[in-house]
Amino acid sequence: WNMWEPGSVGFIFDKKWLLEIDLEKFNKDEIENLVFETDVEDFSFEVDIYMMSIALKNLIDNALKFSTNKKAKIIANSKNIKIISKGEPLKNSLDFYTDAFYQEDKRSSGFGLGLYIVKAIVNLHKYKLTYEHKDGENYFIINMENNSN
């Protein structure tokens, strides 16, 4: 087993799994604020469960940290996983934020590696990370449909 080879582990993506991904890393307030869409579909896909958990945890952390209402929504199906939160659009393109050590306004907390790590994990699995802003919400999307970078 090589953790850098995507497809090392297959698992079912469902609400139960989302609730179990490293929940000890969330504080109690974050767990209470996490809002799941009711249309999360259970589906199977082949990924390294440890790495994909890190990617999803980083996206959820960012959604909670930077949203204007401190809530996050997750919509998932076999084509994509969307992490959604209310807020202003990004000031720059997604590529700008996925550079290592980037920090908006040089915050004192964190090293600016979150989105860099997310993009690296997503790309290793031959999926694509995209971003869009619509109706006052930020959408970070892991697109699994075309399986290309």
XYZ file of N, CA and C in Angstrom:
447
model
N 0.843 -1.184 0.000
C 0.000 0.000 0.000
C 0.879 1.235 0.000
N 0.561 2.164 -0.883
C 1.309 3.412 -0.973
C 0.309 4.551 -0.838
N 0.440 5.363 0.224
C -0.564 6.408 0.456
C -0.594 7.464 -0.644
N 0.417 7.509 -1.497
C 0.427 8.497 -2.570
C -0.244 7.984 -3.835
N -0.710 6.757 -3.809
C -1.423 6.223 -4.959
C -2.913 6.317 -4.708
N -3.613 7.159 -5.471
C -5.061 7.241 -5.278
C -5.695 5.891 -5.583
N -6.821 5.656 -4.975
C -7.504 4.401 -5.182
C -7.041 3.325 -4.219
N -6.186 3.693 -3.263
C -5.681 2.720 -2.304
C -6.816 2.132 -1.474
N -7.811 2.939 -1.180
C -8.915 2.509 -0.344
C -10.205 3.023 -0.953
N -11.202 2.166 -1.027
C -12.521 2.607 -1.465
C -13.421 2.731 -0.253
N -14.334 3.653 -0.280
C -15.281 3.759 0.822
C -16.555 4.418 0.329
N -17.564 4.372 1.170
C -18.846 4.975 0.827
C -18.908 6.367 1.441
N -19.183 7.359 0.605
C -19.342 8.737 1.073
C -20.791 8.879 1.518
N -21.014 9.164 2.780
C -22.365 9.385 3.277
C -22.308 10.336 4.463
N -23.475 10.704 4.975
C -23.521 11.640 6.098
C -22.784 11.091 7.315
N -22.916 9.799 7.555
C -22.256 9.192 8.706
C -20.742 9.367 8.598
N -20.195 9.121 7.418
C -18.758 9.283 7.234
C -18.358 10.742 7.439
N -19.143 11.669 6.900
C -18.833 13.088 7.081
C -18.772 13.442 8.563
N -19.702 12.909 9.329
C -19.728 13.219 10.755
C -18.555 12.593 11.505
N -17.989 11.548 10.948
C -16.907 10.855 11.636
C -15.517 11.327 11.222
N -15.387 12.161 10.182
C -14.043 12.536 9.742
C -13.368 13.410 10.786
N -12.508 12.782 11.505
C -11.677 13.500 12.481
C -12.466 14.504 13.306
N -13.605 14.090 13.838
C -14.437 15.032 14.584
C -13.739 15.596 15.810
N -12.745 14.875 16.317
C -12.044 15.408 17.482
C -11.302 16.695 17.136
N -11.067 16.950 15.849
C -10.375 18.170 15.442
C -11.320 19.365 15.391
N -12.633 19.099 15.357
C -13.601 20.186 15.403
C -13.910 20.488 16.860
N -14.119 21.767 17.180
C -14.569 22.045 18.538
C -16.096 21.922 18.571
N -16.655 21.916 19.753
C -18.099 21.676 19.922
C -18.936 22.685 19.137
N -18.563 23.956 19.155
C -19.322 24.983 18.437
C -19.324 24.730 16.939
N -18.194 24.294 16.392
C -18.111 24.019 14.961
C -19.043 22.873 14.574
N -19.076 21.834 15.386
C -19.941 20.687 15.089
C -21.398 21.122 15.091
N -21.783 21.930 16.074
C -23.169 22.381 16.155
C -23.551 23.274 14.987
N -22.601 24.022 14.431
C -22.894 24.929 13.332
C -22.862 24.268 11.962
N -22.315 23.087 11.870
C -22.198 22.425 10.576
C -23.582 22.028 10.084
N -23.952 22.540 8.922
C -25.263 22.269 8.346
C -25.071 21.400 7.113
N -25.730 20.251 7.099
C -25.650 19.367 5.946
C -26.888 19.538 5.087
N -26.682 19.589 3.784
C -27.803 19.583 2.859
C -28.515 18.242 2.963
N -29.802 18.249 2.738
C -30.556 17.007 2.851
C -30.408 16.137 1.605
N -29.801 16.669 0.559
C -29.678 15.875 -0.661
C -28.294 15.251 -0.848
N -27.602 15.002 0.262
C -26.337 14.270 0.172
C -26.682 12.838 -0.220
N -26.136 12.401 -1.347
C -26.374 11.043 -1.820
C -25.233 10.151 -1.361
N -25.566 8.951 -0.904
C -24.530 7.982 -0.576
C -23.933 7.473 -1.883
N -22.622 7.401 -1.952
C -21.983 6.857 -3.146
C -20.617 6.307 -2.779
N -20.134 5.420 -3.616
C -18.835 4.795 -3.415
C -17.824 5.431 -4.343
N -16.611 5.650 -3.861
C -15.539 6.050 -4.759
C -14.207 5.616 -4.180
N -13.242 5.472 -5.084
C -11.937 4.935 -4.692
C -10.975 6.089 -4.439
N -10.632 6.263 -3.175
C -9.669 7.291 -2.789
C -8.881 6.779 -1.595
N -7.831 7.472 -1.286
C -7.134 7.235 -0.036
C -7.961 7.948 1.034
N -8.602 7.183 1.903
C -9.547 7.755 2.863
C -8.866 8.761 3.795
N -7.634 8.496 4.179
C -6.917 9.405 5.076
C -6.676 10.751 4.382
N -6.171 10.687 3.164
C -5.871 11.931 2.443
C -7.146 12.708 2.110
N -8.188 12.019 1.637
C -9.425 12.715 1.280
C -10.073 13.319 2.520
N -9.938 12.660 3.661
C -10.456 13.224 4.914
C -9.757 14.534 5.251
N -8.452 14.583 5.027
C -7.694 15.816 5.268
C -8.187 16.925 4.345
N -8.375 16.605 3.068
C -8.833 17.610 2.100
C -10.208 18.150 2.489
N -11.136 17.258 2.805
C -12.484 17.693 3.170
C -12.476 18.465 4.481
N -11.684 18.012 5.444
C -11.590 18.715 6.725
C -11.069 20.139 6.521
N -10.055 20.310 5.664
C -9.532 21.650 5.388
C -10.594 22.537 4.750
N -11.338 22.002 3.784
C -12.387 22.800 3.134
C -13.490 23.176 4.123
N -13.877 22.234 4.968
C -14.916 22.519 5.972
C -14.405 23.533 6.992
N -13.170 23.363 7.454
C -12.568 24.335 8.386
C -12.614 25.745 7.804
N -12.180 25.890 6.547
C -12.179 27.208 5.905
C -13.596 27.762 5.789
N -14.547 26.912 5.423
C -15.929 27.370 5.284
C -16.444 27.914 6.609
N -16.196 27.191 7.686
C -16.655 27.647 9.005
C -15.916 28.894 9.457
N -14.620 28.933 9.229
C -13.791 30.040 9.705
C -14.098 31.354 8.991
N -14.338 31.286 7.681
C -14.467 32.511 6.898
C -15.892 32.867 6.501
N -16.877 32.042 6.865
C -18.256 32.361 6.494
C -18.785 33.494 7.368
N -19.705 34.242 6.829
C -20.266 35.362 7.580
C -21.218 34.897 8.671
N -21.771 33.679 8.536
C -22.690 33.172 9.562
C -22.123 31.968 10.320
N -20.838 31.652 10.065
C -20.143 30.543 10.738
C -20.838 29.203 10.510
N -21.428 29.038 9.339
C -22.072 27.783 8.965
C -21.513 27.316 7.627
N -21.614 26.016 7.409
C -21.174 25.434 6.144
C -22.225 24.445 5.663
N -22.370 24.344 4.349
C -23.263 23.362 3.745
C -22.419 22.408 2.923
N -22.833 21.163 2.885
C -22.158 20.173 2.062
C -23.194 19.510 1.171
N -22.934 19.550 -0.120
C -23.767 18.850 -1.095
C -22.854 17.859 -1.794
N -23.262 16.606 -1.831
C -22.384 15.593 -2.411
C -23.181 14.560 -3.191
N -22.600 14.159 -4.303
C -23.111 13.046 -5.089
C -21.926 12.431 -5.813
N -22.156 11.480 -6.671
C -21.044 10.772 -7.307
C -20.276 11.636 -8.312
N -20.807 12.807 -8.659
C -20.125 13.689 -9.612
C -19.247 14.727 -8.923
N -19.706 15.251 -7.771
C -18.919 16.276 -7.092
C -19.288 16.401 -5.625
N -18.377 17.023 -4.891
C -18.592 17.351 -3.485
C -18.437 18.859 -3.384
N -19.476 19.523 -2.886
C -19.453 20.984 -2.769
C -19.468 21.378 -1.298
N -18.530 22.232 -0.919
C -18.495 22.830 0.415
C -18.873 24.290 0.209
N -19.965 24.718 0.830
C -20.561 26.022 0.543
C -20.677 26.837 1.826
N -20.352 28.125 1.728
C -20.533 29.015 2.877
C -20.828 30.429 2.383
N -21.539 31.179 3.219
C -21.860 32.569 2.882
C -20.616 33.430 3.042
N -20.478 34.415 2.140
C -19.356 35.325 2.277
C -19.058 36.072 0.997
N -18.112 36.977 1.114
C -17.649 37.748 -0.029
C -16.876 36.844 -0.978
N -16.863 37.184 -2.271
C -16.065 36.374 -3.206
C -14.572 36.516 -2.907
N -13.814 35.509 -3.317
C -12.363 35.595 -3.187
C -11.866 36.812 -3.965
N -10.835 37.450 -3.459
C -10.277 38.629 -4.133
C -9.457 38.253 -5.359
N -8.966 37.015 -5.403
C -8.107 36.547 -6.495
C -8.615 35.201 -6.996
N -7.966 34.689 -8.043
C -8.342 33.384 -8.580
C -7.957 32.283 -7.582
N -8.566 31.116 -7.731
C -8.268 29.990 -6.841
C -6.793 29.624 -6.887
N -6.174 29.699 -8.066
C -4.750 29.365 -8.192
C -3.885 30.201 -7.250
N -4.250 31.447 -7.066
C -3.514 32.339 -6.177
C -3.506 31.794 -4.751
N -4.652 31.243 -4.301
C -4.797 30.754 -2.931
C -4.244 29.348 -2.740
N -4.013 28.636 -3.834
C -3.506 27.268 -3.704
C -1.985 27.219 -3.768
N -1.333 28.366 -3.804
C 0.125 28.414 -3.671
C 0.488 28.124 -2.218
N 1.579 27.424 -2.004
C 2.021 27.120 -0.645
C 2.331 28.405 0.116
N 2.004 28.406 1.374
C 2.303 29.486 2.320
C 1.547 30.776 2.041
N 0.446 30.711 1.261
C -0.339 31.910 1.027
C -1.240 32.191 2.221
N -1.318 33.435 2.639
C -2.260 33.855 3.670
C -2.863 35.184 3.265
N -4.183 35.256 3.241
C -4.881 36.516 2.979
C -4.563 37.480 4.115
N -4.062 38.642 3.777
C -3.746 39.686 4.770
C -2.794 39.210 5.860
N -2.013 38.165 5.573
C -1.001 37.654 6.510
C -1.556 37.490 7.931
N -2.610 36.694 8.031
C -3.173 36.381 9.350
C -2.086 35.773 10.232
N -2.258 35.882 11.514
C -1.255 35.316 12.407
C -1.456 33.818 12.613
N -2.687 33.317 12.425
C -2.909 31.887 12.644
C -2.749 31.111 11.342
N -2.166 29.952 11.426
C -2.011 29.083 10.264
C -0.789 29.437 9.440
N -0.465 28.525 8.549
C 0.706 28.699 7.699
C 0.351 28.957 6.239
N -0.940 28.999 5.899
C -1.329 29.234 4.521
C -1.145 28.012 3.638
N -1.259 26.830 4.218
C -1.065 25.595 3.451
C -2.366 24.850 3.161
N -3.472 25.258 3.760
C -4.728 24.514 3.649
C -5.170 24.220 2.233
N -5.380 25.251 1.424
C -5.854 25.031 0.058
C -4.782 24.413 -0.832
N -3.526 24.666 -0.523
C -2.429 24.024 -1.256
C -2.499 22.505 -1.048
N -2.701 22.092 0.195
C -2.805 20.670 0.517
C -4.050 20.071 -0.129
N -5.169 20.776 -0.033
C -6.414 20.290 -0.643
C -6.210 20.055 -2.139
N -5.655 21.043 -2.821
C -5.465 20.907 -4.269
C -4.517 19.749 -4.596
N -3.445 19.593 -3.817
C -2.500 18.507 -4.061
C -3.178 17.148 -3.907
N -3.978 16.983 -2.861
C -4.681 15.712 -2.634
C -5.693 15.451 -3.742
N -6.463 16.477 -4.089
C -7.469 16.330 -5.143
C -6.795 15.956 -6.467
N -5.703 16.639 -6.799
C -4.991 16.349 -8.052
C -4.392 14.944 -8.052
N -3.872 14.492 -6.905
C -3.317 13.139 -6.831
C -4.367 12.076 -7.141
N -5.604 12.393 -6.835
C -6.705 11.468 -7.122
C -7.283 11.667 -8.525
N -6.645 12.553 -9.287
C -7.068 12.890 -10.655
C -8.469 13.513 -10.705
N -8.809 14.227 -9.631
C -10.027 15.023 -9.578
C -9.622 16.481 -9.763
N -10.600 17.369 -9.736
C -10.299 18.782 -9.949
C -10.972 19.633 -8.873
N -10.218 20.575 -8.306
C -10.761 21.526 -7.339
C -11.115 22.802 -8.084
N -12.357 23.246 -7.948
C -12.784 24.498 -8.575
C -13.456 25.381 -7.532
N -13.630 26.625 -7.903
C -14.257 27.607 -7.018
C -15.220 28.464 -7.824
N -16.332 28.794 -7.201
C -17.239 29.791 -7.792
C -17.952 30.522 -6.661
N -18.424 31.721 -6.988
C -19.186 32.516 -6.034
C -20.498 32.889 -6.706
N -21.608 32.536 -6.056
C -22.906 32.938 -6.604
C -23.899 33.135 -5.470
N -24.752 34.119 -5.650
C -25.800 34.435 -4.681
C -25.258 34.597 -3.258
N -24.088 35.246 -3.149
C -23.520 35.529 -1.839
C -22.880 34.332 -1.148
N -22.645 33.262 -1.915
C -22.046 32.067 -1.321
C -20.797 31.642 -2.081
N -19.815 31.139 -1.323
C -18.592 30.586 -1.897
C -18.763 29.079 -2.036
N -18.427 28.570 -3.206
C -18.514 27.133 -3.495
C -17.110 26.622 -3.789
N -16.617 25.704 -2.969
C -15.391 24.980 -3.272
C -15.839 23.579 -3.676
N -15.480 23.186 -4.883
C -16.038 21.976 -5.486
C -14.924 21.003 -5.852
N -15.068 19.773 -5.390
C -14.204 18.693 -5.849
C -14.986 17.983 -6.947
N -14.535 18.171 -8.177
C -15.213 17.589 -9.335
C -14.593 16.231 -9.641
N -15.406 15.197 -9.549
C -14.919 13.840 -9.769
C -15.405 13.278 -11.101
N -16.148 14.074 -11.830
C -16.809 13.585 -13.035
C -15.865 13.306 -14.191
N -14.968 14.253 -14.485
C -14.124 14.067 -15.665
C -12.782 13.423 -15.347
N -12.482 13.261 -14.055
C -11.238 12.604 -13.622
C -9.998 13.141 -14.307
N -9.917 14.454 -14.462
C -8.712 15.057 -15.040
C -8.375 16.318 -14.286
N -7.113 16.702 -14.370
C -6.682 17.943 -13.717
C -7.048 19.076 -14.600
